[in-house]
Coordinates of C-alpha atoms in Angstrom, one line a residue:
Chain A
M5 CA 162.1 151.6 199.0
T6 CA 161.1 148.5 196.9
D7 CA 159.0 146.9 199.7
A8 CA 157.2 144.5 197.5
R9 CA 159.4 141.6 196.5
L10 CA 158.6 139.4 193.6
S11 CA 158.5 136.4 195.9
D12 CA 155.6 138.1 197.7
F13 CA 153.7 138.2 194.5
P14 CA 151.2 135.4 194.4
V15 CA 152.2 132.5 192.2
D16 CA 150.5 129.2 191.9
D17 CA 153.2 126.6 192.5
L18 CA 151.8 124.5 189.8
I19 CA 153.9 124.5 186.7
S20 CA 152.0 122.7 184.1
R21 CA 153.6 119.5 182.8
E22 CA 152.5 120.3 179.3
A23 CA 154.4 123.6 179.3
L24 CA 157.6 121.7 180.3
A25 CA 157.1 119.0 177.7
D26 CA 156.3 121.5 175.0
E27 CA 159.8 122.9 174.6
R28 CA 161.5 122.1 171.4
G29 CA 164.7 120.2 172.1
L30 CA 167.4 119.1 169.6
G31 CA 165.6 115.8 169.2
D32 CA 162.5 117.5 168.0
V33 CA 164.5 119.6 165.5
V34 CA 166.1 116.4 164.1
R35 CA 162.7 114.8 163.9
Q36 CA 161.3 117.7 162.1
V37 CA 164.1 117.7 159.6
I38 CA 163.8 114.0 158.8
F39 CA 160.0 113.7 158.8
G40 CA 159.4 117.0 157.0
R41 CA 158.8 117.0 153.3
I42 CA 158.9 113.8 151.1
S43 CA 162.0 115.2 149.3
T44 CA 163.7 115.6 152.6
Q45 CA 162.8 112.0 153.7
V46 CA 164.3 110.7 150.4
A47 CA 167.4 112.8 150.8
F48 CA 167.9 111.7 154.4
F49 CA 167.4 108.1 153.3
V50 CA 170.0 108.5 150.5
V51 CA 172.6 110.0 152.8
V52 CA 172.0 107.3 155.5
V53 CA 172.4 104.6 152.8
F54 CA 175.7 106.1 151.6
I55 CA 177.0 106.4 155.1
V56 CA 176.1 102.9 156.0
V57 CA 177.7 101.6 152.9
A58 CA 180.9 103.6 153.7
I59 CA 181.0 102.2 157.2
L60 CA 180.4 98.6 156.1
A61 CA 182.7 98.9 153.0
P62 CA 185.1 96.0 153.8
W63 CA 182.2 93.6 154.5
I64 CA 179.9 94.4 151.7
A65 CA 182.3 95.0 148.9
P66 CA 182.3 91.9 146.7
Y67 CA 186.0 92.1 145.7
D68 CA 189.2 93.6 147.0
P69 CA 189.2 97.1 145.4
V70 CA 192.9 97.1 144.6
R71 CA 193.3 93.5 143.3
Q72 CA 194.1 93.6 139.6
S73 CA 193.3 90.9 137.1
I74 CA 194.6 90.9 133.6
L75 CA 191.9 88.4 132.5
Q76 CA 189.1 90.6 133.6
I77 CA 189.9 94.1 132.1
N78 CA 187.3 96.5 130.8
K79 CA 184.3 94.2 131.4
H80 CA 180.8 95.6 131.0
P81 CA 178.4 95.0 133.9
S82 CA 177.5 91.4 134.6
W83 CA 176.3 89.3 137.5
D84 CA 179.9 88.9 138.6
H85 CA 180.7 92.6 138.3
W86 CA 177.6 94.7 138.7
L87 CA 179.4 97.8 137.4
G88 CA 181.9 96.0 135.3
T89 CA 185.7 96.3 135.7
D90 CA 188.3 98.9 134.8
Q91 CA 191.4 98.8 132.7
F92 CA 193.3 96.9 135.4
G93 CA 190.5 94.4 135.9
R94 CA 189.5 95.8 139.3
D95 CA 185.8 95.5 140.3
V96 CA 184.3 99.0 139.9
L97 CA 181.5 98.4 142.4
S98 CA 184.0 97.5 145.1
R99 CA 186.1 100.5 144.2
M100 CA 183.0 102.7 144.4
I101 CA 182.1 101.3 147.8
H102 CA 185.5 101.7 149.2
G103 CA 185.9 105.1 147.5
S104 CA 182.8 106.4 149.3
R105 CA 184.8 106.3 152.5
N106 CA 187.3 108.8 151.3
S107 CA 184.8 110.9 149.4
L108 CA 182.3 111.2 152.2
I109 CA 184.8 111.8 154.9
F110 CA 186.3 114.6 152.9
G111 CA 182.8 115.8 152.0
L112 CA 181.7 116.1 155.6
L113 CA 184.8 116.7 157.6
S114 CA 186.3 119.8 155.9
P115 CA 183.0 121.8 155.7
V116 CA 182.4 121.2 159.4
F117 CA 185.9 122.3 160.4
A118 CA 185.7 125.2 158.0
A119 CA 182.3 126.2 159.4
F120 CA 183.7 126.1 162.9
F121 CA 186.8 128.2 162.2
G122 CA 185.0 130.5 159.7
T123 CA 182.2 131.3 162.1
I124 CA 184.7 132.2 164.9
L125 CA 186.6 134.5 162.6
G126 CA 183.5 136.0 161.0
V127 CA 181.6 136.6 164.2
S128 CA 184.7 138.2 165.9
A129 CA 185.2 140.4 162.9
G130 CA 181.6 141.4 162.7
Y131 CA 181.0 141.9 166.4
F132 CA 184.1 143.6 167.5
G133 CA 184.8 145.6 164.3
G134 CA 187.7 148.0 164.2
I135 CA 191.2 146.6 163.9
V136 CA 190.0 143.0 164.5
D137 CA 187.6 143.3 161.6
R138 CA 190.2 144.9 159.3
L139 CA 192.8 142.3 160.1
I140 CA 190.5 139.2 159.7
S141 CA 188.8 140.7 156.6
R142 CA 192.0 141.4 154.8
I143 CA 193.3 137.9 155.4
V144 CA 190.0 136.5 154.3
D145 CA 190.0 138.7 151.2
M146 CA 193.5 137.4 150.4
L147 CA 192.5 133.8 150.7
M148 CA 189.3 134.5 148.7
A149 CA 191.4 136.0 145.9
F150 CA 192.7 132.5 145.2
P151 CA 190.2 130.1 143.7
E152 CA 189.7 127.4 146.3
L153 CA 190.9 124.7 143.9
L154 CA 194.1 126.6 143.2
L155 CA 194.7 127.2 146.9
A156 CA 194.1 123.5 147.5
I157 CA 196.5 122.5 144.8
L158 CA 199.1 124.9 146.2
I159 CA 198.9 123.6 149.7
A160 CA 198.6 120.0 148.6
A161 CA 201.7 120.4 146.4
A162 CA 203.6 121.9 149.3
L163 CA 202.6 119.5 152.0
G164 CA 202.0 116.3 149.9
G165 CA 198.7 114.5 149.5
S166 CA 198.2 112.6 152.7
F167 CA 194.7 112.2 154.2
W168 CA 194.9 114.9 156.9
N169 CA 196.7 117.2 154.5
I170 CA 193.8 117.1 152.2
V171 CA 191.4 117.8 155.0
V172 CA 193.5 120.7 156.1
V173 CA 193.8 121.9 152.5
L174 CA 190.0 121.9 152.0
T175 CA 189.4 123.4 155.4
V176 CA 191.7 126.3 154.7
A177 CA 190.1 126.7 151.3
F178 CA 186.6 126.9 152.7
T179 CA 187.1 128.9 155.8
P180 CA 187.1 132.3 154.1
G181 CA 183.7 131.7 152.6
F182 CA 182.2 130.9 156.0
A183 CA 184.0 133.8 157.6
R184 CA 182.6 136.2 155.1
V185 CA 179.0 135.0 155.5
A186 CA 179.3 134.9 159.3
R187 CA 180.7 138.4 159.3
A188 CA 178.0 139.8 157.1
S189 CA 175.2 138.1 159.1
T190 CA 176.7 139.2 162.4
L191 CA 176.8 142.8 161.2
A192 CA 173.1 142.5 160.3
V193 CA 172.1 140.8 163.5
K194 CA 174.2 143.1 165.7
Q195 CA 171.9 146.0 164.6
E196 CA 168.8 144.2 165.7
P197 CA 167.1 145.8 168.7
Y198 CA 167.1 142.5 170.6
I199 CA 170.8 142.7 170.8
E200 CA 170.7 146.2 172.2
A201 CA 167.9 145.0 174.5
A202 CA 170.1 142.1 175.7
V203 CA 173.0 144.5 176.4
A204 CA 170.5 146.7 178.3
A205 CA 169.5 143.6 180.3
G206 CA 173.1 143.2 181.4
V207 CA 174.1 140.2 179.2
S208 CA 177.8 140.0 178.9
T209 CA 179.6 140.0 175.6
P210 CA 180.4 136.3 175.4
L211 CA 176.8 135.4 176.2
I212 CA 175.6 137.9 173.6
I213 CA 177.7 136.2 171.0
F214 CA 176.9 132.6 171.8
R215 CA 173.3 132.9 172.8
H216 CA 172.0 135.7 170.7
I217 CA 174.2 136.1 167.7
V218 CA 175.4 132.7 166.7
P219 CA 172.0 131.0 166.8
N220 CA 170.6 133.8 164.6
I221 CA 173.2 133.5 162.0
A222 CA 173.2 129.7 162.0
A223 CA 170.8 129.3 159.1
P224 CA 173.1 130.7 156.4
I225 CA 176.0 128.9 157.9
V226 CA 174.2 125.5 157.8
V227 CA 173.1 126.1 154.2
L228 CA 176.7 127.1 153.2
M229 CA 177.9 123.9 155.0
T230 CA 175.8 121.6 152.9
L231 CA 176.7 123.6 149.8
W232 CA 180.4 123.2 150.6
S233 CA 180.1 119.6 151.5
A234 CA 178.9 119.1 148.0
S235 CA 181.8 121.2 146.7
S236 CA 184.2 119.4 149.0
I237 CA 183.4 116.0 147.5
R238 CA 183.8 117.6 144.1
I239 CA 187.1 119.2 144.9
E240 CA 188.5 116.0 146.5
A241 CA 187.5 114.3 143.2
T242 CA 189.3 117.0 141.3
L243 CA 192.4 116.8 143.4
S244 CA 192.4 113.0 143.1
F245 CA 191.8 113.5 139.4
L246 CA 194.9 115.7 139.3
G247 CA 196.8 113.1 141.2
I248 CA 197.3 115.0 144.5
G249 CA 194.2 113.7 146.4
T250 CA 193.7 110.1 147.4
Q251 CA 196.7 108.3 146.1
P252 CA 196.3 105.3 143.8
P253 CA 195.7 102.4 144.1
N254 CA 193.4 103.5 146.9
P255 CA 190.0 104.4 145.4
S256 CA 188.0 107.6 145.8
W257 CA 185.1 108.7 143.6
G258 CA 187.4 111.3 142.1
N259 CA 190.2 109.0 141.0
I260 CA 187.8 106.4 139.8
I261 CA 186.5 109.1 137.4
R262 CA 190.1 110.0 136.5
D263 CA 191.1 106.5 135.8
G264 CA 187.9 106.0 133.9
L265 CA 188.3 109.0 131.8
S266 CA 191.6 107.9 130.3
N267 CA 189.9 104.6 129.5
M268 CA 186.5 105.8 128.5
F269 CA 186.4 104.4 125.1
A270 CA 187.0 100.9 126.5
T271 CA 184.4 101.1 129.3
Q272 CA 182.2 104.0 130.4
W273 CA 181.0 102.5 133.6
P274 CA 183.5 103.9 136.0
I275 CA 182.8 107.5 134.9
V276 CA 179.1 106.9 135.0
A277 CA 179.2 105.3 138.4
G278 CA 181.5 107.9 139.9
G279 CA 179.6 110.9 138.4
L280 CA 176.2 109.6 139.4
A281 CA 177.3 108.9 143.0
I282 CA 178.7 112.4 143.4
T283 CA 175.6 113.9 141.9
I284 CA 173.2 112.0 144.1
V285 CA 175.1 112.6 147.3
V286 CA 175.5 116.3 146.6
L287 CA 171.9 116.7 145.7
A288 CA 170.7 114.9 148.8
I289 CA 173.0 116.9 151.1
S290 CA 171.7 120.2 149.6
I291 CA 168.1 119.2 150.1
L292 CA 168.8 118.3 153.7
G293 CA 170.5 121.6 154.1
D294 CA 167.5 123.5 152.9
S295 CA 165.3 121.6 155.3
V296 CA 167.6 122.2 158.3
R297 CA 167.5 125.9 157.5
D298 CA 163.7 126.0 157.5
V299 CA 163.5 124.1 160.7
L300 CA 166.0 126.3 162.5
D301 CA 163.8 129.3 161.9
P302 CA 160.8 129.2 164.2
E303 CA 158.8 131.3 161.9
T304 CA 159.0 128.8 159.0
A305 CA 159.1 125.7 161.3
R306 CA 155.4 125.8 162.0
Chain B
M8 CA 161.5 166.4 197.1
S9 CA 162.9 163.3 198.5
E10 CA 166.4 161.9 197.9
A11 CA 167.4 161.6 194.3
L12 CA 167.8 158.1 192.9
L13 CA 169.2 159.3 189.6
D14 CA 170.8 162.7 189.4
I15 CA 171.9 163.8 185.9
K16 CA 174.3 166.8 186.0
D17 CA 175.6 168.8 183.1
L18 CA 175.1 165.9 180.7
T19 CA 176.5 166.6 177.2
I20 CA 176.6 164.2 174.4
E21 CA 178.6 165.0 171.3
F22 CA 179.2 163.2 168.0
G23 CA 182.2 163.7 165.7
S24 CA 185.4 165.3 166.7
G25 CA 187.4 168.4 165.9
S26 CA 186.3 171.9 166.4
Q27 CA 182.7 171.4 165.2
P28 CA 181.3 168.4 167.1
L29 CA 177.5 167.7 166.8
R30 CA 175.9 168.3 170.1
V31 CA 172.8 166.1 170.5
V32 CA 172.4 166.7 174.2
D33 CA 173.6 170.0 175.5
N34 CA 174.4 170.5 179.2
I35 CA 171.2 169.1 180.8
S36 CA 170.6 168.5 184.4
F37 CA 167.6 166.8 186.1
A38 CA 166.9 164.3 188.8
V39 CA 164.6 161.3 189.4
S40 CA 163.6 160.7 193.0
L41 CA 162.8 157.4 194.6
G42 CA 159.4 156.1 193.4
E43 CA 158.9 159.1 191.1
T44 CA 157.8 158.8 187.5
V45 CA 159.5 161.4 185.3
G46 CA 158.6 161.9 181.7
I47 CA 161.0 163.3 179.1
V48 CA 159.0 164.8 176.2
G49 CA 160.3 166.2 173.0
E50 CA 160.1 165.9 169.3
S51 CA 162.3 163.6 167.2
G52 CA 165.9 164.7 167.4
S53 CA 165.4 166.5 170.8
G54 CA 168.0 164.2 172.4
K55 CA 165.6 162.4 174.7
S56 CA 166.5 158.9 173.6
M57 CA 170.2 159.6 173.8
T58 CA 169.7 160.9 177.3
A59 CA 168.0 157.6 178.2
L60 CA 170.6 155.5 176.5
S61 CA 173.4 157.3 178.2
V62 CA 172.2 156.3 181.6
L63 CA 172.9 152.7 180.8
R64 CA 176.0 153.7 178.8
L65 CA 174.5 152.4 175.6
V66 CA 175.2 155.4 173.4
P67 CA 177.2 154.5 170.3
E68 CA 180.9 154.4 170.9
A69 CA 181.5 157.3 168.6
A70 CA 179.7 159.6 171.0
R71 CA 181.5 161.6 173.6
V72 CA 179.6 161.8 176.9
S73 CA 180.5 164.3 179.6
G74 CA 178.9 165.4 182.8
Q75 CA 177.7 163.2 185.6
I76 CA 175.1 160.5 185.9
I77 CA 174.8 159.8 189.6
F78 CA 172.9 156.7 190.4
E79 CA 172.6 155.9 194.1
G80 CA 175.7 157.9 194.8
R81 CA 177.9 156.4 192.1
D82 CA 178.8 158.2 188.9
L83 CA 177.8 155.7 186.2
L84 CA 180.0 157.5 183.6
K85 CA 183.1 156.9 185.7
L86 CA 182.4 153.3 186.4
P87 CA 184.8 150.8 184.6
K88 CA 183.1 149.4 181.5
R89 CA 183.1 145.9 182.9
E90 CA 180.9 146.9 185.9
M91 CA 178.1 148.1 183.7
P92 CA 176.5 144.7 183.0
A93 CA 176.0 144.3 186.7
I94 CA 173.9 147.5 186.7
R95 CA 172.1 146.9 183.5
G96 CA 169.0 144.8 184.1
K97 CA 169.8 144.5 187.8
E98 CA 169.6 148.1 189.1
I99 CA 168.2 149.7 186.0
G100 CA 165.8 148.0 183.6
M101 CA 165.0 149.2 180.2
I102 CA 162.0 148.8 177.8
F103 CA 162.6 149.7 174.2
Q104 CA 160.5 151.3 171.5
E105 CA 160.3 148.4 169.1
P106 CA 158.6 145.4 170.8
M107 CA 158.4 143.6 167.4
S108 CA 162.2 143.2 167.2
S109 CA 163.4 143.6 170.7
L110 CA 163.2 139.9 171.5
N111 CA 165.5 137.2 170.2
P112 CA 163.4 135.3 167.6
L113 CA 165.1 132.0 168.3
M114 CA 164.6 131.9 172.1
T115 CA 161.4 131.1 173.8
I116 CA 160.1 133.9 175.9
G117 CA 160.4 131.8 179.0
D118 CA 164.1 131.4 178.3
Q119 CA 164.6 135.1 177.6
I120 CA 163.0 136.1 180.9
D121 CA 164.9 133.4 182.7
E122 CA 168.2 134.6 181.2
A123 CA 167.6 138.1 182.6
I124 CA 167.2 136.6 186.1
R125 CA 170.0 134.1 185.8
L126 CA 172.4 136.9 184.8
H127 CA 172.1 138.7 188.1
E128 CA 170.9 136.3 190.7
D129 CA 172.1 132.9 191.7
I130 CA 168.9 131.0 192.3
P131 CA 167.9 127.4 191.3
A132 CA 166.0 126.7 188.2
P133 CA 162.6 125.8 189.8
E134 CA 162.7 129.1 191.7
R135 CA 163.5 131.0 188.6
R136 CA 160.6 129.3 186.8
K137 CA 158.3 130.5 189.5
R138 CA 159.6 134.0 189.2
V139 CA 159.2 133.9 185.4
L140 CA 155.6 132.9 185.9
A141 CA 155.1 135.7 188.5
L142 CA 156.6 138.2 186.1
L143 CA 154.4 137.2 183.2
R144 CA 151.4 137.4 185.5
L145 CA 152.6 140.8 186.7
V146 CA 152.7 142.2 183.2
G147 CA 149.3 140.8 182.4
M148 CA 150.1 137.9 180.2
P149 CA 147.1 135.6 180.1
D150 CA 147.8 131.9 180.7
P151 CA 151.5 132.3 181.4
E152 CA 152.2 128.6 182.0
N153 CA 151.4 127.8 178.4
R154 CA 153.3 130.7 177.0
L155 CA 156.7 130.0 178.4
S156 CA 157.7 127.9 175.5
A157 CA 156.3 130.2 172.8
Y158 CA 158.5 132.1 170.4
P159 CA 158.3 135.9 170.0
D160 CA 156.7 135.6 166.5
Q161 CA 153.7 134.0 168.1
F162 CA 152.9 137.2 170.0
S163 CA 151.4 140.5 169.0
G164 CA 153.2 143.8 169.6
G165 CA 151.4 144.5 172.8
M166 CA 152.2 141.0 174.2
R167 CA 155.8 141.4 173.2
Q168 CA 156.0 144.7 175.0
R169 CA 154.7 142.9 178.1
V170 CA 157.4 140.3 177.7
M171 CA 160.0 143.1 177.4
A172 CA 158.6 144.7 180.6
A173 CA 158.8 141.3 182.3
I174 CA 162.5 141.1 181.3
A175 CA 163.1 144.7 182.4
M176 CA 161.5 144.0 185.8
A177 CA 163.1 140.5 186.2
C178 CA 165.5 141.6 188.9
N179 CA 163.3 144.2 190.5
P180 CA 165.3 147.2 189.4
K181 CA 165.1 150.4 191.3
L182 CA 164.8 152.4 188.0
L183 CA 162.9 151.5 184.9
I184 CA 163.7 153.4 181.8
A185 CA 161.0 153.1 179.1
D186 CA 162.0 154.5 175.8
E187 CA 158.7 155.3 173.9
P188 CA 157.2 152.0 175.2
T189 CA 153.8 152.8 173.6
T190 CA 154.8 154.4 170.3
A191 CA 154.7 151.3 168.2
L192 CA 151.4 150.1 169.6
D193 CA 147.8 150.9 168.8
V194 CA 145.7 153.0 171.1
T195 CA 143.9 150.3 173.1
I196 CA 147.1 148.4 173.6
Q197 CA 148.8 151.6 174.6
A198 CA 146.3 152.0 177.4
Q199 CA 146.9 148.5 178.6
V200 CA 150.7 148.9 178.6
L201 CA 150.3 152.2 180.5
A202 CA 148.0 150.5 183.0
M203 CA 150.7 147.7 183.4
M204 CA 153.4 150.3 184.1
L205 CA 151.2 152.0 186.7
D206 CA 150.7 148.6 188.2
I207 CA 154.4 147.9 188.3
R208 CA 155.1 151.2 189.9
A209 CA 152.4 150.6 192.5
R210 CA 153.7 147.2 193.4
F211 CA 157.4 147.8 193.4
N212 CA 157.7 151.5 194.1
S213 CA 160.2 151.7 191.2
S214 CA 161.2 155.0 189.8
I215 CA 160.3 155.3 186.1
L216 CA 162.0 157.4 183.5
L217 CA 159.6 157.6 180.6
I218 CA 160.7 158.9 177.2
T219 CA 157.9 159.9 174.9
H220 CA 156.6 162.4 172.5
D221 CA 153.0 161.7 173.5
L222 CA 151.7 164.3 176.0
G223 CA 148.7 162.1 176.6
V224 CA 151.0 159.4 177.9
V225 CA 152.7 161.9 180.1
A226 CA 149.4 163.2 181.5
E227 CA 148.4 159.6 182.2
I228 CA 151.3 158.4 184.4
C229 CA 154.0 161.0 185.0
E230 CA 154.5 163.0 188.2
R231 CA 157.1 165.3 186.7
V232 CA 157.8 166.3 183.1
V233 CA 161.1 167.4 181.5
V234 CA 160.5 169.2 178.1
M235 CA 163.5 168.8 175.8
Y236 CA 164.2 170.6 172.6
A237 CA 167.3 170.3 170.3
G238 CA 169.3 168.8 173.1
R239 CA 168.3 171.2 175.8
I240 CA 165.8 171.3 178.7
L241 CA 163.4 174.1 178.1
E242 CA 161.0 173.4 181.0
D243 CA 161.0 171.1 184.0
A244 CA 157.9 171.0 186.2
D245 CA 155.5 168.7 188.0
A246 CA 152.9 167.3 185.6
R247 CA 150.0 169.2 187.2
S248 CA 151.5 172.7 186.9
L249 CA 152.9 171.9 183.5
F250 CA 149.5 171.1 182.1
S251 CA 147.7 174.0 183.9
N252 CA 150.4 176.6 183.8
A253 CA 153.0 175.9 181.1
R254 CA 155.5 178.8 181.1
H255 CA 157.7 178.1 178.1
P256 CA 156.3 179.2 174.7
Y257 CA 157.3 175.8 173.3
T258 CA 155.4 173.8 175.9
Q259 CA 152.5 176.1 175.5
G260 CA 152.6 175.5 171.7
L261 CA 152.8 171.7 172.3
L262 CA 149.8 171.8 174.6
R263 CA 147.8 173.9 172.2
S264 CA 148.4 171.4 169.4
V265 CA 146.8 168.6 171.3
P266 CA 143.2 168.0 170.1
T267 CA 140.5 167.7 172.7
L268 CA 137.0 166.1 172.4
N269 CA 135.1 169.4 172.3
D270 CA 137.4 171.1 169.9
T271 CA 135.7 173.7 167.7
R272 CA 138.9 174.5 165.8
K273 CA 138.8 173.9 162.0
R274 CA 142.5 173.2 162.0
L275 CA 144.7 172.0 164.7
Y276 CA 147.3 174.4 166.0
Q277 CA 150.8 173.7 164.9
I278 CA 154.1 175.3 165.9
P279 CA 155.5 176.7 162.7
G280 CA 158.8 175.2 161.4
S281 CA 160.5 172.1 162.5
V282 CA 163.3 171.0 164.9
P283 CA 166.6 172.3 163.6
P284 CA 169.1 169.6 162.7
A285 CA 171.7 169.0 165.5
G286 CA 174.6 171.4 165.3
T287 CA 172.9 174.1 163.3
I288 CA 172.1 176.3 166.3
K289 CA 175.4 178.0 167.2
A290 CA 174.2 180.5 169.7
G291 CA 171.2 181.6 171.6
C292 CA 167.9 179.7 172.2
P293 CA 167.4 176.8 169.8
F294 CA 163.6 177.4 169.7
R295 CA 164.0 181.1 168.7
P296 CA 163.3 180.6 164.9
R297 CA 159.9 179.1 165.7
C298 CA 159.1 181.2 168.8
S299 CA 156.2 183.7 168.7
V300 CA 157.6 185.8 171.6
R301 CA 161.2 185.9 170.6
M302 CA 163.4 188.9 171.6
E303 CA 166.7 190.1 170.4
R304 CA 168.4 188.7 173.4
C305 CA 167.3 185.2 172.4
A306 CA 169.6 185.2 169.4
V307 CA 172.7 186.0 171.5
E308 CA 172.4 184.0 174.7
M309 CA 170.8 180.8 175.7
P310 CA 168.5 181.5 178.6
P311 CA 169.4 179.6 181.8
L312 CA 166.9 177.4 183.6
R313 CA 165.3 179.6 186.1
T314 CA 163.2 178.4 189.0
Y315 CA 159.8 180.1 189.3
D316 CA 157.5 178.1 191.6
P317 CA 159.2 175.4 193.6
G318 CA 160.1 172.6 191.3
H319 CA 159.2 174.5 188.2
R320 CA 162.2 175.5 186.0
V321 CA 161.9 177.3 182.7
A322 CA 164.6 178.4 180.3
C323 CA 163.1 181.4 178.4
W324 CA 164.0 185.1 178.3
A325 CA 160.4 186.2 177.6
T326 CA 159.1 184.2 180.5
A327 CA 161.7 185.8 182.7
E328 CA 160.8 189.3 181.5
A329 CA 157.1 188.7 182.0
A330 CA 157.7 187.4 185.6
A331 CA 160.0 190.3 186.4

C-alpha cells in the first residue's frame, strides 16, 4: 500500500543554524524576565540585594544580633547603630539582617513546596475526575475551611515551633490554594481541542499531563506562588509575633516587629524597619511574579 | 471493491442509561478501502463526528459504543485501552475542525510535530528533524526551516491546519480521518487545504475518511460518499453516481439546495424543517417529517439499506417502491 515513504520525499539536508539558535530556552526566559520592564528590573535588583544580604548576614552585620547591652537600650539611629537599638540594647540593623534569613527562607521555601504538592493534587483531581477528584477536592475544601493562619497555629501548637515544623505548617496551609487553582485550570485546559488532538496523535496520559497540561496552567500557579511567598513572609511574621514562629532570641522580621510593638513608645525604629522590609520584599516578589507570567505566555512575550 | 482497510459494522453510540438512552449513531455499517477517500456528509447532529471519533475511541466516556470497528482485521472496540495510543497517530491520523485551538500554544510547531514522530518511532533527533522539515514541506508550509521554532499564535488558521495535517501524517498512517478540516477556514484557504489533502493521498496512497457538511468539498476529493441523517446512513454511493443520480429524497434535497453559477432561482431551495434532536424519533424513518414523498409505512418501520446499482445503497421505502 503506502509505497511512498517519507524518507523518499526530497529534503535538503541543510538545517539552518538560525532556526536552531532561535529556540527559546530557559535562559532566554530568565533574561526576558529580568530585562523586561523597568519595574521588573528594580524588583529583581531588590530581591537579589535581599538574598545577598541574607546569605552574607554573619559577615556584614555590624553587631551580634542577640548580644544585649543595658547601656544601649532604646537608642535612636546613630552612626553606631543605623537603625537604633531595641529594649534590650540589641542592634536593630543586625537583627534585621540576620532576621532576613529566616523570613526569606520561609517566604520562598513553603510556597515552592506548596506549589509542587498542590499542582500534583490539583492536576490529578482535574484530569482524572471521578472518585479521585471527589476525594482530593473534599480534603482541599476541608483544609480551605480553616483560615491558613489558624491552621498554621494549630499545627505549630501541636508540633512545636522548630524551623522545619514551620515550613511544614506553611506548606500544608498553602497547598489547598494551589490545588484548587491547579484543578480549575486543568479542567479548563482539558477541554481545549489541542488536548484532544494530542490524545488522537497517540500521546500517553503522563505525557499529556506533563507536556501539555502543566505548562499551560503554569502561569496562574507562578502568580499564586509569588502571591503566597508574600503571604508566607507575613504569616511567619505573625506566627513569630504570636510566639510560635522563630523563637527568641533568634531574630526574624516578624518577631522584631513583635518586640518592637510592645516597646513602640520608647523607640519606633524596629517596627518601621521590619514593616518596611516586609513591604518592599513582598512588592518586589509580586512584580516579578507578574513579569514571569507575561513571559511564560508566548502571546504576550513578544 | 478492494480489501477494506476500515470496516465499520453495526456501530451504535448511545448516551445516558436506563430504558431511554439517547442514540446519536444508530446501527450504521460502511467500509473504507485501501487508498479510498470516503466522505461522510450530514447536517449538525447527524452523528458524523461521533462516528469519526469512535474509530479512535475518543468518544466521551459517558457514551456506550457497540458494534464492530475492524481496522486491518482487528476490532478496535475490543482492543485493551492501553493499546489505543499505539494506533492513534501511528496507524490512524486525525485532523480536527478547529485549527485555531488544536495546537498547544506553549510548544513550538517543530516540537509538536517532533513529538508525534517520537511517540511512535525510535529514531535519532537529526533524522526526526529532517522528517519534520519534510512534513512541513509536504503540507505546503513556506520556508519550513525558519518556522520550526515558531509558536502556533504566529500562524493563520490555514497554516495551523497544515501543521495539524503534518502531525497527523507524521508517522505515515494508513488512514487519515479529517473531521471538517475546512469548516473554520475561508474559501481560498479551503481550496489550498483540499489540494494539500489530495497531494497527501497521491503521495502516500493513504485512505481518507472525510467528515464534512460541505457537498462541494465532497465533490472535490471523495470517491465515495456516505450520507448520514439523525444517526443513520440514508445513502451510500460512489461520488459520481451520488451527484448524477441521488436516490434518497434527502440527498436529492441537499443537492437541490446547493447554489450553482447559472442559477436563475430567486430563492435557494431548502428542505423544510430541521434535524430532529437525538432520541426524539422513536420509530420509522427519521427523515419522514421533512420528506416530500413520505408514505404510511415510513412512520412504522425504518427502511433498510438496499443495494440498487453495485455499490449504491439507499434506505428509503419510496425509492424501493419506485424501483420495484
